[in-house]
Amino acid sequence: MGILEKIAEIEKEMSRTQKNKATEYHIGLLKAKLARYRTMLLEPSSKSGGKGEGFDVMKSGDARVAMIGFPSVGKSTFLSKATETRSESANYEFTTLTCIPGKIHYKGANIQLLDLPGIIEGAAQGKGRGRQVIAVAKTADLILMMLDASKGEKQKELLEKELESVGIRLNSRKPNIYFKVKKGGGISFNATCKLTHLNEKLVYVILHDYKIHNAEVLVREDCTVDEFIDVILGNRKYIKCLYCYNKIDQISLEEVDRLAREPNSVVCSCEMDLNMDYLIEKIWTTLDLLRVYTKRRGEYPDFEGGLILRNNSTIEHVCHHIHRTLVDDFKYALVWGTSAKHQPQRVGLNHVVETEDVIQIVKKI
Ligand SMILES: Nc1nc2c(ncn2[C@@H]2O[C@H](COP(=O)(O)OP(=O)(O)OP(=O)(O)O)[C@@H](O)[C@H]2O)c(=O)[nH]1
Ligand SMILES: [K+]
Ligand SMILES: [Mg+2]
């Protein structure tokens, strides 16, 4: 039996045990056991159950939002308010021990919101359930960083550092560098713009340090050294982040005003229901989802339905949305809308669609 199951069992037994003088000792024992199992789960070295237990949540819906934050900042409170799923909230740390999914329905989109255990400094090294939490964060389209408004700045810095240390890059996009390791020919270095941080020699030195002696490098924007290294390593995750300052009922109006003006930030109070609609709206806009419409030959587009897609989706994504095997029968697509050069444009699977495009898929016969 896994630790989570043992915990669930004890909790069940506690709830069905009547509290009175006669059961006092029994309940005390259950409490002690519960505390021990919870501690085991949070210890990085715990063999049994420490791994990924409770984190294997299927991706579903049009986008995934993962809540990252220190313990007791109000993550579970938000999940319970914004979705139909209940997640226990309480005023002690590590109330949540697993990944709990909920659904936000908004403007026709189905957004998966994940409640996660709190993380603390050292999470990336495995403190608490940090490693598992961060692994889930890496799969998200948006990280909702929940902060306690009264301790926000410090928490924000620490969490950013934790995420940075495992290769997550928040609110930045992949540097515009073409980089390809070759079999021979040495290193060819070119830039299409003026570089103020990088130069040919530096690039050579860094590549040699990574034991790369043959490669093609084409720098298309004024990147920093760190950005260049990110490209060499190639395993970076570029994820959007929305900072949510919760518990604004605890701070002064001046402070609320100041936090609300920070970039990519929302202020709210999940408990007092302050600014919740705006927070959800902001999640939606930050996700930057797009809607396209499909049509059949000779018919009008279905403007009622429409498909919700992630930004930068292609015709191939559209096909997958319509039917899993449609790609196999795909011949070409006709596209009307802003992504088309002329109306309609005949395109292939790699064509990147834009919001409000109308698409007709033509199949092989
Ligand atoms: N004052 C105030 N308290 C809040 C607010 N939102 C949540 N809380 C309280 O903060 C405490 C922690 O809330 P949780 O939702 O359990 O926090 P969490 O981030 O899920 O905590 P862990 O699962 O332990 O990481 C609870 O006592 C909540 O009632 C808020 O907007 N204002
Ligand atoms: K809590
Ligand atoms: Mg929680």
Short mmCIF file of C-alpha atoms and ligand atoms in Angstrom, two decimals:
data_model
loop_
_atom_site.label_atom_id
_atom_site.label_comp_id
_atom_site.label_asym_id
_atom_site.label_seq_id
_atom_site.Cartn_x
_atom_site.Cartn_y
_atom_site.Cartn_z
CA MET A 1 0.00 0.00 0.00
CA GLY A 2 1.32 3.45 -0.86
CA ILE A 3 1.67 6.22 1.69
CA LEU A 4 -1.18 8.17 0.15
CA GLU A 5 -3.51 5.22 0.56
CA LYS A 6 -2.45 4.78 4.15
CA ILE A 7 -3.13 8.47 4.78
CA ALA A 8 -6.55 8.22 3.15
CA GLU A 9 -7.36 5.19 5.24
CA ILE A 10 -6.44 6.88 8.51
CA GLU A 11 -8.40 9.99 7.55
CA LYS A 12 -11.40 7.83 6.81
CA GLU A 13 -11.09 6.04 10.10
CA MET A 14 -10.77 9.35 11.94
CA SER A 15 -13.90 10.71 10.33
CA ARG A 16 -15.98 7.68 11.28
CA THR A 17 -14.63 7.50 14.84
CA GLN A 18 -16.82 9.40 17.28
CA LYS A 19 -14.91 11.82 19.44
CA ASN A 20 -15.40 11.07 23.12
CA LYS A 21 -13.49 10.14 26.23
CA ALA A 22 -13.37 6.46 25.26
CA THR A 23 -11.87 7.06 21.81
CA GLU A 24 -9.46 9.78 22.91
CA TYR A 25 -6.48 7.43 22.96
CA HIS A 26 -7.34 5.83 19.64
CA ILE A 27 -7.73 9.19 17.91
CA GLY A 28 -4.48 10.40 19.38
CA LEU A 29 -2.76 7.38 17.92
CA LEU A 30 -4.34 7.92 14.51
CA LYS A 31 -3.21 11.54 14.57
CA ALA A 32 0.33 10.50 15.38
CA LYS A 33 0.33 7.97 12.54
CA LEU A 34 -1.10 10.52 10.14
CA ALA A 35 1.58 13.04 11.03
CA ARG A 36 4.27 10.42 10.54
CA TYR A 37 3.04 9.40 7.09
CA ARG A 38 2.70 13.01 6.01
CA THR A 39 6.28 13.66 7.08
CA MET A 40 7.46 10.58 5.22
CA LEU A 41 5.79 11.82 2.08
CA LEU A 42 7.48 15.18 2.37
CA GLU A 43 10.95 13.80 2.99
CA PRO A 44 13.12 13.80 -0.11
CA SER A 45 14.76 10.51 0.83
CA SER A 46 11.56 8.61 1.46
CA LYS A 47 11.69 5.50 -0.70
CA SER A 48 8.14 4.33 -0.39
CA GLY A 49 5.73 6.66 -2.06
CA GLY A 50 8.05 9.64 -2.35
CA LYS A 51 8.41 9.34 -6.11
CA GLY A 52 5.59 10.59 -8.22
CA GLU A 53 2.73 9.18 -6.20
CA GLY A 54 -0.36 11.33 -6.65
CA PHE A 55 1.06 13.41 -9.49
CA ASP A 56 0.04 11.36 -12.50
CA VAL A 57 -2.80 13.59 -13.64
CA MET A 58 -3.84 13.30 -17.28
CA LYS A 59 -3.68 16.38 -19.42
CA SER A 60 -7.15 17.40 -20.46
CA GLY A 61 -8.94 20.40 -21.87
CA ASP A 62 -7.58 23.17 -24.06
CA ALA A 63 -4.80 24.35 -21.77
CA ARG A 64 -3.16 23.50 -18.48
CA VAL A 65 -2.54 25.95 -15.65
CA ALA A 66 -0.37 24.86 -12.70
CA MET A 67 -0.51 26.67 -9.36
CA ILE A 68 2.89 27.10 -7.78
CA GLY A 69 3.38 28.73 -4.43
CA PHE A 70 4.58 28.51 -0.88
CA PRO A 71 2.45 26.52 1.55
CA SER A 72 -0.76 28.17 2.77
CA VAL A 73 -0.89 31.02 0.27
CA GLY A 74 -4.39 29.98 -0.79
CA LYS A 75 -3.89 27.69 -3.80
CA SER A 76 -6.51 25.17 -2.73
CA THR A 77 -8.90 27.94 -1.76
CA PHE A 78 -8.65 29.24 -5.32
CA LEU A 79 -9.21 25.81 -6.87
CA SER A 80 -12.33 25.32 -4.78
CA LYS A 81 -13.67 28.77 -5.74
CA ALA A 82 -12.85 28.68 -9.44
CA THR A 83 -13.83 25.10 -10.24
CA GLU A 84 -16.33 22.51 -9.15
CA THR A 85 -13.58 20.47 -7.52
CA ARG A 86 -13.02 20.74 -3.78
CA SER A 87 -9.50 20.78 -2.46
CA GLU A 88 -9.00 20.89 1.27
CA SER A 89 -7.70 24.19 2.58
CA ALA A 90 -6.53 24.81 6.11
CA ASN A 91 -4.28 27.11 8.03
CA TYR A 92 -1.41 24.65 8.34
CA GLU A 93 1.37 24.07 5.82
CA PHE A 94 1.28 21.18 3.34
CA THR A 95 -2.44 20.61 3.56
CA THR A 96 -2.31 19.53 -0.07
CA LEU A 97 -0.07 16.54 -0.72
CA THR A 98 -0.90 15.61 -4.31
CA CYS A 99 -1.87 17.12 -7.62
CA ILE A 100 -5.57 17.94 -7.73
CA PRO A 101 -7.12 18.86 -11.08
CA GLY A 102 -10.12 21.08 -11.61
CA LYS A 103 -11.79 22.61 -14.67
CA ILE A 104 -12.43 26.25 -15.45
CA HIS A 105 -15.00 26.80 -18.19
CA TYR A 106 -14.50 30.21 -19.69
CA LYS A 107 -15.42 31.75 -23.04
CA GLY A 108 -15.92 28.34 -24.58
CA ALA A 109 -12.55 27.05 -23.39
CA ASN A 110 -11.97 24.23 -21.00
CA ILE A 111 -8.96 25.07 -18.86
CA GLN A 112 -7.37 22.50 -16.58
CA LEU A 113 -6.34 24.07 -13.27
CA LEU A 114 -3.94 22.08 -11.10
CA ASP A 115 -3.70 22.51 -7.37
CA LEU A 116 -0.34 21.34 -6.07
CA PRO A 117 1.45 20.99 -2.75
CA GLY A 118 3.23 24.09 -1.56
CA ILE A 119 6.90 24.38 -2.41
CA ILE A 120 9.67 25.93 -0.37
CA GLU A 121 13.24 27.00 -0.87
CA GLY A 122 15.26 23.97 -1.99
CA ALA A 123 12.27 22.43 -3.74
CA ALA A 124 14.33 21.73 -6.86
CA GLN A 125 16.73 19.65 -4.76
CA GLY A 126 13.82 17.60 -3.53
CA LYS A 127 12.67 19.41 -0.41
CA GLY A 128 9.08 18.59 0.39
CA ARG A 129 7.44 17.30 -2.74
CA GLY A 130 9.20 20.01 -4.70
CA ARG A 131 10.68 17.88 -7.40
CA GLN A 132 7.34 16.36 -8.34
CA VAL A 133 5.63 19.74 -8.20
CA ILE A 134 8.21 21.26 -10.52
CA ALA A 135 7.90 18.34 -12.92
CA VAL A 136 4.19 19.10 -13.20
CA ALA A 137 4.88 22.83 -13.62
CA LYS A 138 7.02 21.98 -16.64
CA THR A 139 4.01 20.48 -18.39
CA ALA A 140 1.87 23.60 -17.96
CA ASP A 141 0.93 26.21 -20.53
CA LEU A 142 0.78 28.76 -17.75
CA ILE A 143 2.20 28.87 -14.26
CA LEU A 144 -0.04 30.68 -11.84
CA MET A 145 2.36 31.76 -9.14
CA MET A 146 0.30 32.20 -5.99
CA LEU A 147 1.80 34.62 -3.51
CA ASP A 148 0.76 35.83 -0.12
CA ALA A 149 0.36 39.58 -0.67
CA SER A 150 1.88 40.35 2.70
CA LYS A 151 5.06 38.38 1.91
CA GLY A 152 4.94 38.58 -1.87
CA GLU A 153 8.30 39.95 -2.99
CA LYS A 154 10.46 37.52 -1.06
CA GLN A 155 8.37 34.50 -2.06
CA LYS A 156 8.37 35.60 -5.67
CA GLU A 157 12.15 35.88 -5.81
CA LEU A 158 12.73 32.50 -4.18
CA LEU A 159 10.26 30.68 -6.40
CA GLU A 160 11.61 32.29 -9.54
CA LYS A 161 15.06 31.09 -8.53
CA GLU A 162 13.82 27.56 -7.92
CA LEU A 163 12.12 27.39 -11.30
CA GLU A 164 15.08 29.01 -13.04
CA SER A 165 17.42 26.40 -11.56
CA VAL A 166 15.54 23.57 -13.24
CA GLY A 167 15.52 25.21 -16.65
CA ILE A 168 12.14 26.90 -16.61
CA ARG A 169 12.17 30.36 -18.21
CA LEU A 170 9.25 32.52 -17.20
CA ASN A 171 7.66 35.02 -19.55
CA SER A 172 10.44 34.89 -22.05
CA ARG A 173 10.53 33.27 -25.41
CA LYS A 174 13.12 31.05 -26.95
CA PRO A 175 16.07 33.19 -28.09
CA ASN A 176 16.17 33.72 -31.82
CA ILE A 177 19.31 31.71 -32.51
CA TYR A 178 19.73 29.01 -35.12
CA PHE A 179 22.01 26.35 -33.65
CA LYS A 180 22.91 23.04 -35.19
CA VAL A 181 25.63 20.59 -34.24
CA LYS A 182 27.43 19.21 -37.28
CA LYS A 183 29.62 16.22 -38.04
CA GLY A 184 32.51 18.32 -39.32
CA GLY A 185 33.54 21.67 -40.75
CA GLY A 186 34.34 23.47 -37.50
CA ILE A 187 32.25 26.24 -36.08
CA SER A 188 30.56 28.71 -38.35
CA PHE A 189 29.33 31.82 -36.59
CA ASN A 190 27.12 34.52 -38.03
CA ALA A 191 24.88 37.25 -36.73
CA THR A 192 22.17 39.18 -38.51
CA CYS A 193 22.27 42.08 -36.08
CA LYS A 194 24.64 44.00 -33.83
CA LEU A 195 25.59 42.00 -30.75
CA THR A 196 26.35 43.73 -27.48
CA HIS A 197 26.80 40.64 -25.25
CA LEU A 198 28.06 37.87 -27.52
CA ASN A 199 30.94 37.74 -29.95
CA GLU A 200 32.57 35.08 -32.08
CA LYS A 201 35.36 34.34 -29.62
CA LEU A 202 33.01 33.98 -26.67
CA VAL A 203 30.81 31.62 -28.65
CA TYR A 204 33.86 29.48 -29.51
CA VAL A 205 35.00 29.37 -25.90
CA ILE A 206 31.55 28.35 -24.65
CA LEU A 207 31.04 25.74 -27.35
CA HIS A 208 34.47 24.22 -26.68
CA ASP A 209 33.61 24.02 -23.02
CA TYR A 210 30.58 21.96 -24.01
CA LYS A 211 32.91 19.86 -26.22
CA ILE A 212 31.16 21.03 -29.36
CA HIS A 213 33.69 21.55 -32.15
CA ASN A 214 31.49 21.50 -35.21
CA ALA A 215 28.35 23.58 -35.32
CA GLU A 216 26.46 26.24 -37.19
CA VAL A 217 25.42 29.28 -35.18
CA LEU A 218 23.26 32.05 -36.56
CA VAL A 219 22.30 34.70 -34.02
CA ARG A 220 19.26 36.70 -35.08
CA GLU A 221 18.86 38.98 -32.07
CA ASP A 222 21.00 40.66 -29.45
CA CYS A 223 21.11 37.72 -27.00
CA THR A 224 22.86 37.47 -23.68
CA VAL A 225 25.42 34.79 -22.86
CA ASP A 226 22.88 33.01 -20.65
CA GLU A 227 20.37 32.93 -23.47
CA PHE A 228 22.98 31.45 -25.79
CA ILE A 229 23.80 28.74 -23.23
CA ASP A 230 20.09 27.97 -22.93
CA VAL A 231 20.00 27.32 -26.66
CA ILE A 232 23.02 24.99 -26.51
CA LEU A 233 21.47 23.01 -23.68
CA GLY A 234 18.23 22.91 -25.62
CA ASN A 235 16.12 21.55 -22.75
CA ARG A 236 14.73 24.83 -21.49
CA LYS A 237 11.01 25.29 -20.99
CA TYR A 238 9.63 28.70 -21.88
CA ILE A 239 6.44 29.09 -19.89
CA LYS A 240 4.16 32.03 -19.25
CA CYS A 241 3.70 33.08 -15.67
CA LEU A 242 0.97 35.09 -14.01
CA TYR A 243 1.73 36.37 -10.53
CA CYS A 244 -1.26 36.29 -8.24
CA TYR A 245 -1.09 38.22 -4.98
CA ASN A 246 -3.70 36.62 -2.75
CA LYS A 247 -4.96 37.72 0.67
CA ILE A 248 -5.17 41.42 -0.20
CA ASP A 249 -7.66 41.70 2.66
CA GLN A 250 -4.57 41.58 4.88
CA ILE A 251 -2.71 44.57 3.44
CA SER A 252 -3.24 48.31 3.00
CA LEU A 253 -4.96 49.81 -0.01
CA GLU A 254 -1.75 51.59 -1.01
CA GLU A 255 0.05 48.27 -1.04
CA VAL A 256 -2.73 46.64 -3.08
CA ASP A 257 -2.48 49.46 -5.58
CA ARG A 258 1.27 49.06 -5.86
CA LEU A 259 1.15 45.27 -6.40
CA ALA A 260 -1.66 45.55 -8.93
CA ARG A 261 0.58 47.71 -11.11
CA GLU A 262 3.38 45.19 -11.33
CA PRO A 263 3.76 43.47 -14.70
CA ASN A 264 1.93 40.16 -15.24
CA SER A 265 0.28 40.47 -11.84
CA VAL A 266 -3.19 40.23 -10.40
CA VAL A 267 -4.27 41.02 -6.86
CA CYS A 268 -7.13 39.16 -5.20
CA SER A 269 -8.58 37.61 -2.12
CA CYS A 270 -9.82 34.10 -2.72
CA GLU A 271 -11.39 33.90 0.69
CA MET A 272 -13.23 37.23 0.44
CA ASP A 273 -14.08 36.76 -3.26
CA LEU A 274 -12.28 39.93 -4.28
CA ASN A 275 -11.27 40.32 -7.92
CA MET A 276 -11.84 36.64 -8.75
CA ASP A 277 -13.54 37.30 -12.10
CA TYR A 278 -10.67 39.48 -13.17
CA LEU A 279 -8.17 36.79 -12.16
CA ILE A 280 -9.92 34.23 -14.36
CA GLU A 281 -10.17 36.72 -17.21
CA LYS A 282 -6.45 37.37 -16.83
CA ILE A 283 -5.67 33.64 -16.90
CA TRP A 284 -7.61 33.44 -20.13
CA THR A 285 -5.89 36.42 -21.77
CA THR A 286 -2.43 35.34 -20.62
CA LEU A 287 -2.96 31.86 -22.07
CA ASP A 288 -3.47 33.67 -25.35
CA LEU A 289 -5.66 30.92 -26.78
CA LEU A 290 -7.11 31.33 -30.20
CA ARG A 291 -10.36 30.28 -31.79
CA VAL A 292 -10.75 29.02 -35.33
CA TYR A 293 -13.81 27.82 -37.22
CA THR A 294 -14.14 24.88 -39.53
CA LYS A 295 -16.36 24.55 -42.54
CA ARG A 296 -17.37 21.84 -44.94
CA ARG A 297 -17.23 22.29 -48.68
CA GLY A 298 -20.14 24.34 -49.98
CA GLU A 299 -21.40 25.12 -46.51
CA TYR A 300 -21.15 28.09 -44.20
CA PRO A 301 -18.66 27.94 -41.33
CA ASP A 302 -19.89 26.77 -37.97
CA PHE A 303 -19.55 30.03 -36.04
CA GLU A 304 -21.34 28.54 -33.05
CA GLY A 305 -18.73 25.89 -32.33
CA GLY A 306 -15.19 26.78 -33.16
CA LEU A 307 -12.03 25.14 -31.93
CA ILE A 308 -9.90 26.51 -29.13
CA LEU A 309 -6.19 26.18 -29.85
CA ARG A 310 -2.92 27.18 -28.28
CA ASN A 311 -1.05 30.05 -29.83
CA ASN A 312 1.13 29.08 -32.82
CA SER A 313 -1.01 26.07 -33.64
CA THR A 314 -0.84 24.66 -37.13
CA ILE A 315 -3.29 22.97 -39.49
CA GLU A 316 -1.98 19.70 -38.08
CA HIS A 317 -3.24 20.69 -34.63
CA VAL A 318 -6.59 21.60 -36.17
CA CYS A 319 -6.78 18.14 -37.74
CA HIS A 320 -6.00 16.46 -34.42
CA HIS A 321 -8.78 18.44 -32.80
CA ILE A 322 -11.31 17.32 -35.36
CA HIS A 323 -10.35 13.66 -35.49
CA ARG A 324 -7.34 11.63 -34.47
CA THR A 325 -6.84 10.00 -37.85
CA LEU A 326 -7.71 13.00 -40.03
CA VAL A 327 -4.01 13.75 -40.58
CA ASP A 328 -3.61 10.42 -42.40
CA ASP A 329 -6.27 11.39 -44.95
CA PHE A 330 -5.19 15.01 -45.22
CA LYS A 331 -4.62 16.38 -48.72
CA TYR A 332 -4.60 20.14 -48.18
CA ALA A 333 -6.56 22.83 -46.36
CA LEU A 334 -8.22 26.03 -47.49
CA VAL A 335 -7.86 28.95 -45.11
CA TRP A 336 -9.77 32.23 -44.96
CA GLY A 337 -8.67 34.85 -42.46
CA THR A 338 -5.67 36.83 -41.30
CA SER A 339 -3.21 33.95 -41.65
CA ALA A 340 -4.03 33.59 -45.35
CA LYS A 341 -2.14 35.53 -48.00
CA HIS A 342 -5.19 35.46 -50.26
CA GLN A 343 -8.74 34.28 -49.63
CA PRO A 344 -8.79 31.34 -49.48
CA GLN A 345 -5.19 30.16 -49.38
CA ARG A 346 -4.37 26.53 -50.05
CA VAL A 347 -2.01 25.34 -47.29
CA GLY A 348 -0.30 22.26 -45.86
CA LEU A 349 -0.12 20.80 -42.39
CA ASN A 350 2.61 23.20 -41.22
CA HIS A 351 0.62 26.38 -41.86
CA VAL A 352 0.29 28.41 -38.66
CA VAL A 353 -3.28 29.52 -38.06
CA GLU A 354 -4.48 32.77 -36.52
CA THR A 355 -7.49 33.58 -34.41
CA GLU A 356 -10.83 33.73 -36.24
CA ASP A 357 -9.47 31.83 -39.27
CA VAL A 358 -11.95 29.68 -41.14
CA ILE A 359 -10.57 26.32 -42.23
CA GLN A 360 -11.73 23.70 -44.67
CA ILE A 361 -9.84 20.41 -44.68
CA VAL A 362 -9.72 18.59 -47.98
CA LYS A 363 -9.14 14.84 -47.74
CA LYS A 364 -7.45 12.42 -50.10
CA ILE A 365 -9.93 10.25 -51.87
N1 LIG B 1 -7.07 36.28 4.91
C1 LIG B 1 -7.14 35.44 3.91
N2 LIG B 1 -6.93 34.14 4.12
C2 LIG B 1 -7.00 33.31 3.06
C3 LIG B 1 -7.28 33.77 1.76
N3 LIG B 1 -7.27 32.72 0.90
C4 LIG B 1 -7.00 31.65 1.68
N4 LIG B 1 -6.82 31.99 2.97
C5 LIG B 1 -6.53 31.11 4.11
O1 LIG B 1 -5.18 30.68 4.04
C6 LIG B 1 -5.06 29.38 4.59
C7 LIG B 1 -4.37 28.46 3.61
O2 LIG B 1 -5.19 28.25 2.49
P1 LIG B 1 -5.00 27.01 1.54
O3 LIG B 1 -5.97 27.16 0.42
O4 LIG B 1 -5.01 25.75 2.32
O5 LIG B 1 -3.52 27.27 1.02
P2 LIG B 1 -2.61 26.34 0.10
O6 LIG B 1 -1.74 27.26 -0.65
O7 LIG B 1 -3.44 25.40 -0.66
O8 LIG B 1 -1.76 25.55 1.20
P3 LIG B 1 -0.95 24.15 1.09
O9 LIG B 1 -1.82 23.15 0.43
O10 LIG B 1 -0.66 23.82 2.49
O11 LIG B 1 0.28 24.46 0.30
C8 LIG B 1 -6.46 28.90 4.93
O12 LIG B 1 -6.65 29.08 6.30
C9 LIG B 1 -7.34 29.82 4.11
O13 LIG B 1 -8.60 30.01 4.72
C10 LIG B 1 -7.52 35.18 1.58
O14 LIG B 1 -7.80 35.68 0.49
N5 LIG B 1 -7.42 35.95 2.68
K K B 2 -2.64 25.18 3.83
MG MG B 3 -3.41 23.38 -0.72
#
